[in-house]
Coordinates of C-alpha atoms in Angstrom, one line a residue:
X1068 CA 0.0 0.0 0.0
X1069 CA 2.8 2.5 1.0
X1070 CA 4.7 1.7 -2.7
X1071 CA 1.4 2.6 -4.4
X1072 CA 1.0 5.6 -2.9
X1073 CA 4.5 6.4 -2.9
X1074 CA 4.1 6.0 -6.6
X1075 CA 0.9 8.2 -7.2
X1076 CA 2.6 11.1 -4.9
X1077 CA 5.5 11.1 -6.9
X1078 CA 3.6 11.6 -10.1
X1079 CA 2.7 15.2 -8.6
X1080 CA 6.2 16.3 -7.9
X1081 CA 8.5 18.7 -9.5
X1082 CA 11.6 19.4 -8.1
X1083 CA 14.6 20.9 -8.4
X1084 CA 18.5 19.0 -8.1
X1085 CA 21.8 20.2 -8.1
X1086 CA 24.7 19.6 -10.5
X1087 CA 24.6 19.5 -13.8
X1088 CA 24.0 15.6 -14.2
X1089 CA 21.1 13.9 -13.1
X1090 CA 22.1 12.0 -9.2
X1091 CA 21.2 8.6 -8.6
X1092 CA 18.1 9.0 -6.6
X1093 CA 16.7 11.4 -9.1
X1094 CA 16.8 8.4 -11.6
X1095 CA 15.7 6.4 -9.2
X1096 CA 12.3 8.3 -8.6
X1097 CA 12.0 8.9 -12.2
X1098 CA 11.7 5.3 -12.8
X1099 CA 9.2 4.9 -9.8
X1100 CA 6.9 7.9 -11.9
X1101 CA 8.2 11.2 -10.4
X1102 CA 6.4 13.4 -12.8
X1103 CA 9.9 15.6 -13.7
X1104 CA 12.2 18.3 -13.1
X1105 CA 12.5 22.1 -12.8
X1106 CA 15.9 23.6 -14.3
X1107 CA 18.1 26.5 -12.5
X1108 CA 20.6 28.2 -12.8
X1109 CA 23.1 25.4 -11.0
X1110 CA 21.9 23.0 -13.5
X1111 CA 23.2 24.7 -16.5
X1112 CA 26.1 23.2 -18.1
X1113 CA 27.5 22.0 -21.8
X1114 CA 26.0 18.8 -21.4
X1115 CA 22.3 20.3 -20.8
X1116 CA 21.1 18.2 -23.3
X1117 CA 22.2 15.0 -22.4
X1118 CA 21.0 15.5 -19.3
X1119 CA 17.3 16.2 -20.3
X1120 CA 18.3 13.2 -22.7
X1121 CA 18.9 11.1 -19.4
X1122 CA 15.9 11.8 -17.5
X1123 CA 13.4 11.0 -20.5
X1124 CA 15.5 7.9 -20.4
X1125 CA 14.1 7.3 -17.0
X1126 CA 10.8 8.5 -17.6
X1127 CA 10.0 9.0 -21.3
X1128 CA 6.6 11.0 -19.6
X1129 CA 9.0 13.6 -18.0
X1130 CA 8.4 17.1 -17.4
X1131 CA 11.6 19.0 -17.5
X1132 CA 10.5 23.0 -16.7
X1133 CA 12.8 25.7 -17.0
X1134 CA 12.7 29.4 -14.7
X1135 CA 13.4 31.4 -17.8
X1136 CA 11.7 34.8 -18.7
X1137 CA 14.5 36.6 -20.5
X1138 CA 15.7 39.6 -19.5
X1139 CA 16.1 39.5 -16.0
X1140 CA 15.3 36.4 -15.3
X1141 CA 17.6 33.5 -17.2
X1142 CA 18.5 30.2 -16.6
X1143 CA 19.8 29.2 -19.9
X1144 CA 21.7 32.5 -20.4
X1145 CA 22.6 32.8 -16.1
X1146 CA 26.5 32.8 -17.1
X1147 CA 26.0 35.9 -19.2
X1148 CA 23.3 37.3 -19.0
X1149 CA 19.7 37.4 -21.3
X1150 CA 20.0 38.3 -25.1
X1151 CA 16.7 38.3 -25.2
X1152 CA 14.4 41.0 -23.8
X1153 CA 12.5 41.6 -21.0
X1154 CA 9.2 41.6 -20.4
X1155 CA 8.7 45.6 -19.5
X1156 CA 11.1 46.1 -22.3
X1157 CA 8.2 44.1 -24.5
X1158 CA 6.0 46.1 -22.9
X1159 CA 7.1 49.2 -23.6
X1160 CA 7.6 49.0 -27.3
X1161 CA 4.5 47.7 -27.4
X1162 CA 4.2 45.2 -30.2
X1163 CA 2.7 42.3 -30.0
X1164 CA 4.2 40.7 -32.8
X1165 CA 7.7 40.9 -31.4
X1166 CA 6.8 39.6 -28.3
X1167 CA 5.7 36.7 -29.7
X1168 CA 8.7 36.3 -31.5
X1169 CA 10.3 36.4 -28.8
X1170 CA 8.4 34.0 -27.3
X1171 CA 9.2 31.9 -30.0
X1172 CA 12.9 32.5 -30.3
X1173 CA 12.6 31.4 -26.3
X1174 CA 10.6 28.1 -27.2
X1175 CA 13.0 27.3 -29.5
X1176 CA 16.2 27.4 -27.5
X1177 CA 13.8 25.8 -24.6
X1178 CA 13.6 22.8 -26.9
X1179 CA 16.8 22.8 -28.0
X1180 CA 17.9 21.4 -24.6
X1181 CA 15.5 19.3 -24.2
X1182 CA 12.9 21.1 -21.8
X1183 CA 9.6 21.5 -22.6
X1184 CA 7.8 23.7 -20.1
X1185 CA 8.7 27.7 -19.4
X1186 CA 7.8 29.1 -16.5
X1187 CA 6.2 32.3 -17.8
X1188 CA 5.5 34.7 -19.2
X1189 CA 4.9 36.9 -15.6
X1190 CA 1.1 37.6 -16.7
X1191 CA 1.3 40.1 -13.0
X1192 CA 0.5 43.9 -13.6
X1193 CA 3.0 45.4 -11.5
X1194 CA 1.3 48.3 -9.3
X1195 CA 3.2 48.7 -6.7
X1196 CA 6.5 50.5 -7.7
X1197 CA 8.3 49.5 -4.7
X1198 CA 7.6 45.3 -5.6
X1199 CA 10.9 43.8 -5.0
X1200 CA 10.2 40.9 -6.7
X1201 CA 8.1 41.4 -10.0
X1202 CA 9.2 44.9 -10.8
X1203 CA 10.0 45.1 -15.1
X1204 CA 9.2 41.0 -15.0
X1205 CA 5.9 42.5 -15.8
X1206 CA 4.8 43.6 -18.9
X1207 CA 3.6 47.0 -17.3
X1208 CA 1.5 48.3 -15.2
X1209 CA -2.0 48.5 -17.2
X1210 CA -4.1 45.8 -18.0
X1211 CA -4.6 46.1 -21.1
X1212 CA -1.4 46.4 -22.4
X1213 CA 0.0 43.1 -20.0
X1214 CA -3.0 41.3 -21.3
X1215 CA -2.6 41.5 -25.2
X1216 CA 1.6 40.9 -24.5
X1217 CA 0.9 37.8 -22.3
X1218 CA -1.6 36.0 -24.8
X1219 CA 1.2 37.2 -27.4
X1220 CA 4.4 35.4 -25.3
X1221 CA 1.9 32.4 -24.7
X1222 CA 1.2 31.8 -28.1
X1223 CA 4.9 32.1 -29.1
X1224 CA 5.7 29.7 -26.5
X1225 CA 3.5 27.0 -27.7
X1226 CA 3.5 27.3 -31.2
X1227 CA 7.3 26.3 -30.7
X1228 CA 6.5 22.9 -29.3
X1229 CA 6.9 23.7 -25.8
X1230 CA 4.2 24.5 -22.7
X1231 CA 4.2 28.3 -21.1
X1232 CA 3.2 28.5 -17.6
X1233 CA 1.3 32.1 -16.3
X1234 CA 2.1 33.2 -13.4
X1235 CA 1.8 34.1 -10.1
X1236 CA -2.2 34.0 -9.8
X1237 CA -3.7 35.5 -9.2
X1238 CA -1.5 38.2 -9.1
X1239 CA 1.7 39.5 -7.6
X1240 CA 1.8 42.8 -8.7
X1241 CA 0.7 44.2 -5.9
X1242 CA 3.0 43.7 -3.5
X1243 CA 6.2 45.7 -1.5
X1244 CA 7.3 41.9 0.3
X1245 CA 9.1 39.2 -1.7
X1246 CA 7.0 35.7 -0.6
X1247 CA 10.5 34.2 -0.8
X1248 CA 10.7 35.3 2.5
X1249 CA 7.3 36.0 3.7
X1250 CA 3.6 36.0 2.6
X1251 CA 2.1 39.0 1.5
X1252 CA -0.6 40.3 1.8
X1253 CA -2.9 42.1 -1.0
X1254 CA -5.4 44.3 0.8
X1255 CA -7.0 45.9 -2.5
X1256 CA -10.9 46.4 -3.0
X1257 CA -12.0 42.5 -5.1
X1258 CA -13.4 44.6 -7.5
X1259 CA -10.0 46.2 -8.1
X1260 CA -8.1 42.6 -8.1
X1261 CA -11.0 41.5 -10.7
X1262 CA -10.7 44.3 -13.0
X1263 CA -6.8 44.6 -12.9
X1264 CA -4.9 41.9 -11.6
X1265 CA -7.0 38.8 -12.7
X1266 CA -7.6 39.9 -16.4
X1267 CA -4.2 38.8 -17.8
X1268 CA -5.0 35.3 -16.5
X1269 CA -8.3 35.3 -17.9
X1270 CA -7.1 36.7 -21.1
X1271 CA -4.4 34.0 -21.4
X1272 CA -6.9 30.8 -20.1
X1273 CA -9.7 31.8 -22.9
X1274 CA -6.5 31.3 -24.8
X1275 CA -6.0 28.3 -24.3
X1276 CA -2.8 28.6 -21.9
X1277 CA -1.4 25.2 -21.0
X1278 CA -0.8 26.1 -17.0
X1279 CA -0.8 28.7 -14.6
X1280 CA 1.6 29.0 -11.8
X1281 CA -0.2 29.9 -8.0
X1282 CA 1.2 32.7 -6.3
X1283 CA 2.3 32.6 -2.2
X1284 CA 0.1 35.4 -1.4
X1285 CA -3.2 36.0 0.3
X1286 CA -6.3 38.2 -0.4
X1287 CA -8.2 38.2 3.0
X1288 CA -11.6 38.5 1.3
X1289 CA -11.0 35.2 0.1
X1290 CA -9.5 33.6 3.2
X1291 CA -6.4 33.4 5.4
X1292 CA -4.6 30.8 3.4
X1293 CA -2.4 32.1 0.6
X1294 CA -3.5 31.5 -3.0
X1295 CA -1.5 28.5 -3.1
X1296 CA -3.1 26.5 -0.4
X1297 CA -7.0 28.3 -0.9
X1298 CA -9.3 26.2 -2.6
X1299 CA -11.5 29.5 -3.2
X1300 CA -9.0 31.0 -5.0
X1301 CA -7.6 27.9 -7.3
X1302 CA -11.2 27.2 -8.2
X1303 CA -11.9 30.5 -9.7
X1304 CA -9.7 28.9 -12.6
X1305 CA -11.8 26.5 -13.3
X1306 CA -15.0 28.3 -12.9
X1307 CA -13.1 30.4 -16.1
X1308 CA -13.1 27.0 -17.9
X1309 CA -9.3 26.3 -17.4
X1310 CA -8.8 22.6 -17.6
X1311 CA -4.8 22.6 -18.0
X1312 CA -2.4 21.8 -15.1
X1313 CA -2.2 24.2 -11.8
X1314 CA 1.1 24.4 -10.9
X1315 CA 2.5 25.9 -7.1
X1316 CA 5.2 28.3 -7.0
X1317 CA 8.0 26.9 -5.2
X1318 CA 7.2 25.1 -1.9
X1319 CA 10.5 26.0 -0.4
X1320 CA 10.2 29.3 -0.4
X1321 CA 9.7 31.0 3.1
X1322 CA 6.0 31.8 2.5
X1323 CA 5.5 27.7 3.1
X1324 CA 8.2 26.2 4.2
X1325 CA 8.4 28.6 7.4
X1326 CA 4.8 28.7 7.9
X1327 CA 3.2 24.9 7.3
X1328 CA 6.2 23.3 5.9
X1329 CA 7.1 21.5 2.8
X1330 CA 5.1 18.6 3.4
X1331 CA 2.3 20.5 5.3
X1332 CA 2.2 22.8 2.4
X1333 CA 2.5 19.8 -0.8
X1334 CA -0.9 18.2 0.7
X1335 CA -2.8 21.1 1.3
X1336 CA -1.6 22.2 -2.0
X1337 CA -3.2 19.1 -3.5
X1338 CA -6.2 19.2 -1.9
X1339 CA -7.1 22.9 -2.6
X1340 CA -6.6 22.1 -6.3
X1341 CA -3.1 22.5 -7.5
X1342 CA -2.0 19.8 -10.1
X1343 CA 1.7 19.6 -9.7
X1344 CA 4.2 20.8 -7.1
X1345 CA 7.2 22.9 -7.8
X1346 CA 9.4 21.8 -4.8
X1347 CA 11.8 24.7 -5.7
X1348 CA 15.4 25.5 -6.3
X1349 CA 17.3 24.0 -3.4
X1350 CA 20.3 26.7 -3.1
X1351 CA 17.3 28.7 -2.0
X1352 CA 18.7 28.1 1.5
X1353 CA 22.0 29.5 0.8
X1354 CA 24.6 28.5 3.6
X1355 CA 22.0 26.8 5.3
X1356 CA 21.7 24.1 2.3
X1357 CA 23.2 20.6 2.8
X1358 CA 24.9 18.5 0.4
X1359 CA 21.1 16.4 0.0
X1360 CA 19.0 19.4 0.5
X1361 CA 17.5 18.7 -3.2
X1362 CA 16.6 14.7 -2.1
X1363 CA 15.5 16.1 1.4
X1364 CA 13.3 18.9 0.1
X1365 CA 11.7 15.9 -2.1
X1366 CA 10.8 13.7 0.4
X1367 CA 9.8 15.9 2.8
X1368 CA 6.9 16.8 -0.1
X1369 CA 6.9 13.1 -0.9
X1370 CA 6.4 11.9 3.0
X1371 CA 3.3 15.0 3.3
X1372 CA 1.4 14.1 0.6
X1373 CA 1.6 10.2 1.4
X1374 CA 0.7 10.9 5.6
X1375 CA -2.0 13.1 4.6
X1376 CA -3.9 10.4 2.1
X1377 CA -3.7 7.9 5.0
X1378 CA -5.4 10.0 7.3
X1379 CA -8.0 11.4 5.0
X1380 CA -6.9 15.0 4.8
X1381 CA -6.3 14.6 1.0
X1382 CA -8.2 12.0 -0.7
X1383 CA -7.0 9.4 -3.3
X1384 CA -8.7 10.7 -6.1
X1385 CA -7.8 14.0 -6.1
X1386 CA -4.3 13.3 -6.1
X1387 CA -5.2 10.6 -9.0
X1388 CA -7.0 13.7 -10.8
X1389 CA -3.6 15.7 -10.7
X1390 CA -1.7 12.7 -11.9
X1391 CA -4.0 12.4 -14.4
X1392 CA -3.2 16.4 -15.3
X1393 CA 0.1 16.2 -15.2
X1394 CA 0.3 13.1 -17.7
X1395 CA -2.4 14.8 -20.0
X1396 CA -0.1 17.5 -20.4
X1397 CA 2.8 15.4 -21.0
X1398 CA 1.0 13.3 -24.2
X1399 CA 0.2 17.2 -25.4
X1400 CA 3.6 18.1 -25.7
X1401 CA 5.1 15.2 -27.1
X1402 CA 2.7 15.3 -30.4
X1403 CA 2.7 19.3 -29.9
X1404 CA 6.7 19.0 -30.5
X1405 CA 6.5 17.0 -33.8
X1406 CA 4.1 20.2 -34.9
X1407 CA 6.7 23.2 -33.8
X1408 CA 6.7 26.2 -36.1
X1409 CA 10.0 28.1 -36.6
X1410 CA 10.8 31.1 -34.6
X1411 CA 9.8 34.1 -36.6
X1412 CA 12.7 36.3 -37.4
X1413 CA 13.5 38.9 -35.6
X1414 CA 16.2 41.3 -34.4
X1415 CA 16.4 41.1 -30.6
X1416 CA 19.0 44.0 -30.3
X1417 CA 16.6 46.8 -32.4
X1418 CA 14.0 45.6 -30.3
X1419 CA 15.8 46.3 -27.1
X1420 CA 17.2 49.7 -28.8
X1421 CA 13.0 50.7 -29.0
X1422 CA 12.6 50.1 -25.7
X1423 CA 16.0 51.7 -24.4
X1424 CA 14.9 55.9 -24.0
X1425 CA 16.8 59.0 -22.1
X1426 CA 20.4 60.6 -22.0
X1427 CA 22.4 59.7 -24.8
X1428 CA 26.5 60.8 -25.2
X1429 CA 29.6 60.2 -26.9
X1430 CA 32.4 59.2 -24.4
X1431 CA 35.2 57.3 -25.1
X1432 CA 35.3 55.2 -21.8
X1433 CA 32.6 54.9 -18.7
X1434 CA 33.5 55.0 -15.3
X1435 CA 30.5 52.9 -13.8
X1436 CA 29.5 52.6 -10.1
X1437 CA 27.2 49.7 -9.5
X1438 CA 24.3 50.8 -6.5
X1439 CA 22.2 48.3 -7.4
X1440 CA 20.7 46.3 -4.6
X1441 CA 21.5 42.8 -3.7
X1442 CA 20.6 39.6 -6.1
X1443 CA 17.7 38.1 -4.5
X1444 CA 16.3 34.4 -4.6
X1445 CA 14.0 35.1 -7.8
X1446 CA 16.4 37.5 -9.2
X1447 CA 19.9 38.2 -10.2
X1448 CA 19.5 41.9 -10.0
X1449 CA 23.5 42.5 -9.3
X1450 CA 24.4 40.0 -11.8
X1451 CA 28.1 41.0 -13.1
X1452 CA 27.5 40.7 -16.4
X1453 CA 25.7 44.4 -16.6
X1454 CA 28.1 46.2 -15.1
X1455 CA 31.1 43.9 -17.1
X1456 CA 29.2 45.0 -20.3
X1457 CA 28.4 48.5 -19.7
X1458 CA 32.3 49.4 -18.5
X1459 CA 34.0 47.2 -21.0
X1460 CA 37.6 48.1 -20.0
X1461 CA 36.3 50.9 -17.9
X1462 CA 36.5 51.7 -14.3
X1463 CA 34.2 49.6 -12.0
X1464 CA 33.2 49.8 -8.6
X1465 CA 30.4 49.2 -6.3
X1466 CA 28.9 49.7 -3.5
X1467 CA 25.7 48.2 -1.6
X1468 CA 24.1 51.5 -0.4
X1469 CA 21.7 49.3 1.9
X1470 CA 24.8 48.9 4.2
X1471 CA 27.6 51.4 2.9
X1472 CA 28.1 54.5 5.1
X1473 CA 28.4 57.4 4.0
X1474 CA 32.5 57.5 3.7
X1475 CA 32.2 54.0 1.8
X1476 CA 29.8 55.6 -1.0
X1477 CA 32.0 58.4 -1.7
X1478 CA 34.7 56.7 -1.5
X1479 CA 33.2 55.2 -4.7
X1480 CA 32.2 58.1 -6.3
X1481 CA 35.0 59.3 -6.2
X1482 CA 36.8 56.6 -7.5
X1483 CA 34.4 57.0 -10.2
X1484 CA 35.0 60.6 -11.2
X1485 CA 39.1 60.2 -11.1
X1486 CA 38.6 57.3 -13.6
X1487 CA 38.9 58.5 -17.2
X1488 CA 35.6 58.5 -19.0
X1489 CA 32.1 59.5 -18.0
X1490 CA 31.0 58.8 -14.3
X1491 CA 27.4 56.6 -14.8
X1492 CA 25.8 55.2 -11.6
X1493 CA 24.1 52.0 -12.6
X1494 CA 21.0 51.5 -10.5
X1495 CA 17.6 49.6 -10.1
X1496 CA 15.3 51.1 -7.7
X1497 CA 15.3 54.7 -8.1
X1498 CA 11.7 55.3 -6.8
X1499 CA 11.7 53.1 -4.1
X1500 CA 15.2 53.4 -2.5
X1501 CA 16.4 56.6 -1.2
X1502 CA 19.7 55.4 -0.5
X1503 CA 20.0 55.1 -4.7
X1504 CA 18.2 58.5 -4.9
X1505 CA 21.1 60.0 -2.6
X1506 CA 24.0 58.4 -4.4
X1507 CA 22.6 60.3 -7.5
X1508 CA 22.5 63.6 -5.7
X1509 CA 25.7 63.2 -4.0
X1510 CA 27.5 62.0 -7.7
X1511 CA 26.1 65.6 -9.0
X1512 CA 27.9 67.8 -6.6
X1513 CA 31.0 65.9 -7.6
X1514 CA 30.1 65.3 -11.0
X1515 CA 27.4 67.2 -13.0
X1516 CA 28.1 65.5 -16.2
X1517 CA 27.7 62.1 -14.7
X1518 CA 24.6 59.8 -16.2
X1519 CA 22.6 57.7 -14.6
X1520 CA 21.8 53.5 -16.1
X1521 CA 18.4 53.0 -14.6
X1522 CA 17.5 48.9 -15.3
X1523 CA 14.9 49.0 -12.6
X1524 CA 11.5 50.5 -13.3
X1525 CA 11.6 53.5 -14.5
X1526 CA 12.3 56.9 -12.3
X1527 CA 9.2 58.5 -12.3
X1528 CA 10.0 61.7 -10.0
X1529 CA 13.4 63.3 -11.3
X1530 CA 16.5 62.7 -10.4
X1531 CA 19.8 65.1 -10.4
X1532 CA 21.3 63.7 -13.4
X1533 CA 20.2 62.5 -16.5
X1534 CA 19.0 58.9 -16.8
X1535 CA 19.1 55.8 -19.4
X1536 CA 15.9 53.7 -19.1
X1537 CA 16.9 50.5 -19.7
X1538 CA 14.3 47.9 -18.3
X1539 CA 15.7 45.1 -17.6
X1540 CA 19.4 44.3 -16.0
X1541 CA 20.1 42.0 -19.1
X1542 CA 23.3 41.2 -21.5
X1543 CA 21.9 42.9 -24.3
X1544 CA 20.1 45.5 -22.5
X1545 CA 23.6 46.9 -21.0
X1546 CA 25.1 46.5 -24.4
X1547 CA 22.3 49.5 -25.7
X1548 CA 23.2 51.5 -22.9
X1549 CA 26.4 51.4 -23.7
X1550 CA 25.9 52.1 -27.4
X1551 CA 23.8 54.8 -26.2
X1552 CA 26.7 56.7 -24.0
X1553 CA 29.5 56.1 -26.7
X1554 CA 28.4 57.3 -29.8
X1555 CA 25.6 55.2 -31.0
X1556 CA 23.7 57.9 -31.4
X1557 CA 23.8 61.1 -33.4
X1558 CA 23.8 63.5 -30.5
X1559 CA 27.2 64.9 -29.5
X1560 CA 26.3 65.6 -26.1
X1561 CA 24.4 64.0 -22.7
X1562 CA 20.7 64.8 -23.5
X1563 CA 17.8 63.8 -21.6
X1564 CA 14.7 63.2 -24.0
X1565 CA 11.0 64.0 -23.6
X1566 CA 10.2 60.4 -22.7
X1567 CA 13.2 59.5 -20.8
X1568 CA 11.0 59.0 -17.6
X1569 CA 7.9 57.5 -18.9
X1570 CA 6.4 54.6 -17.4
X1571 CA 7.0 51.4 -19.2

């Protein structure tokens, strides 16, 4: 009895594993049905392929999913940094027709290695300017204009063979917490959250999306639980017809694990309606990771969902219905990938360039001072690459204003200004972080000719130098900026244009 329902539990999980080949007990429970993986960034390796060739070789029916967006979010590209761009980058141009090229570009390289579900597009609609962890993953902040680019990225996606995944529903644009580490709360009228933050999901299930991705979050008119664990919530999906796979957001992040656990949180996960369980990334614990922390967060999902349908809290058949799901979408995609259309051509770089807006110049070097803040768990918002691009052989410093004192940051600056070339501050939160917004002041008393690189959202009250808008702390997003700033425009001089600030 314990084998069987060892078996049927494992036919709902999705976890994450470190190193870049598949470990023996992942095998192992791929041959007893686990239902597949999730790729990150410590999975990424030459032999990608092979590896995605090795666990269909244990389980032909495998899932392999993949965290990539582009832009700010990568995976595939987390060595480097996106060539692709990002979603308020999409956003802001505006056309629908390259984001789903994009989205197709994506699929293809998805497939390419084997995996054959993405984890977006972000179908949020970012509200709150101070959200630390959406922020320009969205495609805006207007419903409209999020709606028409996620059914675009969705139908890119799955014309190229592979399955996109919305997320995080129903909606995590509303937030200032990051439900990595806690559980936010959305206090908003409903009639608000209807009207805004649900119609991108709609949009995307009339669609025909394949699966949508539950967010860690609660709306206290529809209960205490967060959406993940709210039966209320999960069911308004398929009140809207949806009949693909629900899938959680990762159960290891602190919004579950560190209230009702991994195992706690996998059954009650089940038995409000989600389909299949994203266990998570395990380097999600940082230092406090072991060696078997991928294995250990598995079981400890596994072992929940198994005590719970032996004492009745989570009933046979619902977890059979998942299964069921989860195996449904697997027969989808492997006669979907014999049908994959070709990407539609496009040029990634001019459609970053339409997106890029503000100061322009025609320096020979830059002298860049990275403020951004720290990377977080969904996020590489300090990755190196930016500041590697946009400084080429230029000076480079930084400094974390969140814990530098005053002495440390103009040290910096300093540092900066000596250095031949023009002095840019490279930032991310110029709104919502003061200690960014003073480091810009402080940078114009020394250096009025200094620019600022904004890859954040964009600065919607002024700041004391000119800005770049980038969008999106990306590979190819830094190379524009730095065409921008030496002499990839026409204008001989810093300039700051009409719609350098405007809201992507």
């Amino acid at each position: 009895m314990s084998d069987d329902l060892t078996r049927l539990a494992n036919g709902v999980l999705w976890p994450g594993f470190l190193g870049t080949e598949a470990p023996e007990w992942l095998l192992a429970e791929l041959r007893e049905g686990l239902a597949g993986v999730v790729y990150f960034g410590q999975n990424m390796g030459e032999g990608l392929a092979e590896l995605s060739a090795s666990i269909r070789r244990a389980n032909p029916a495998a899932l392999i999913g993949i965290d990539e967006e582009g832009g700010n979010v990568t995976r595939l590209e987390s060595a480097t940094g996106s060539t692709l761009p990002g979603a308020a980058q999409l956003g802001a141009v505006d056309d629908v027709v390259a984001t789903r090229a994009a989205a197709a570009e994506l699929a293809r390289r998805v497939a390419a290695v084997g995996a054959d579900v993405v984890l977006g597009p972000v179908a949020d609609v970012n509200t709150d300017p101070r959200n630390p962890v959406i922020g320009v993953r969205s495609f805006g902040d207007d419903p409209a204009l999020v709606s028409r680019h996620v059914r675009a990225a969705v139908e890119g996606l799955q014309s190229g063979g592979v399955a996109a995944c919305i997320k995080h529903f129903p909606g995590h644009g509303d937030t200032h917490l990051d439900s990595h580490h806690a559980l936010p709360e959305i206090t908003l009228d409903v009639d608000e959250i209807e009207r805004v933050h649900l119609e991108p999901f709609r949009a995307a299930v009339a669609d025909g999306v394949d699966t949508v991705m539950t967010a860690h979050i609660v709306v206290p008119a529809w209960g205490d639980e967060p959406a993940t664990l709210n039966s209320r919530v999960l069911g308004m999906l398929r009140g809207w017809g949806f009949a693909g796979v629900i899938i959680s957001d990762a159960l290891d992040m602190a919004a579950i694990r560190e209230t009702v656990g991994i195992g706690g949180g996998a059954a009650r996960a089940l038995a409000a309606g989600v389909d299949l369980l994203c266990i998570g990334n395990p380097t999600n614990l940082g230092d406090a990771a072991r060696p078997d922390q991928d294995h250990r967060d598995l079981l400890e999902a596994r072992d929940g969902i198994v005590a719970a349908m032996r004492d009745g809290s989570l009933t046979r058949a619902r977890v059979e219905e998942a299964a069921a799901r989860v195996r449904a979408l697997a027969e989808t995609l492997r006669a979907r990938a014999a049908e994959a259309q070709a990407p539609l051509g496009y040029d990634a770089a001019d459609v970053v360039a339409r997106a890029v807006t503000g100061a322009t110049a025609d320096a020979d070097a830059l002298a860049v001072v990275d403020a951004r803040r720290r990377s977080s768990l969904a996020v590489d918002s300090a990755s190196a690459h930016v500041v590697e691009v946009l400084a080429a052989d230029g000076h480079r410093g930084r400094v974390d204003v969140a814990r530098a004192g005053a002495e440390e940051q103009d040290a910096a600056l300093d540092a900066a200004v000596a250095a031949p070339g023009l002095t840019v501050i490279l930032l991310d939160r110029p709104d919502a972080d003061a200690a960014q917004r003073s480091l810009v002041d402080r940078a114009a008393e020394r250096d009025p000719a200094a620019v600022v690189v904004n890859v954040g959202l964009p600065a919607r009250r002024p700041l004391a130098l000119p800005v770049v808008e980038v969008g999106a702390a990306s590979r190819i997003g830094a190379q524009e900026a730095r065409r921008r700033l030496t002499g990839g425009t026409s204008s001989p001089r810093i300039s700051s244009s009409d719609d350098t600030r405007r809201a992507l």
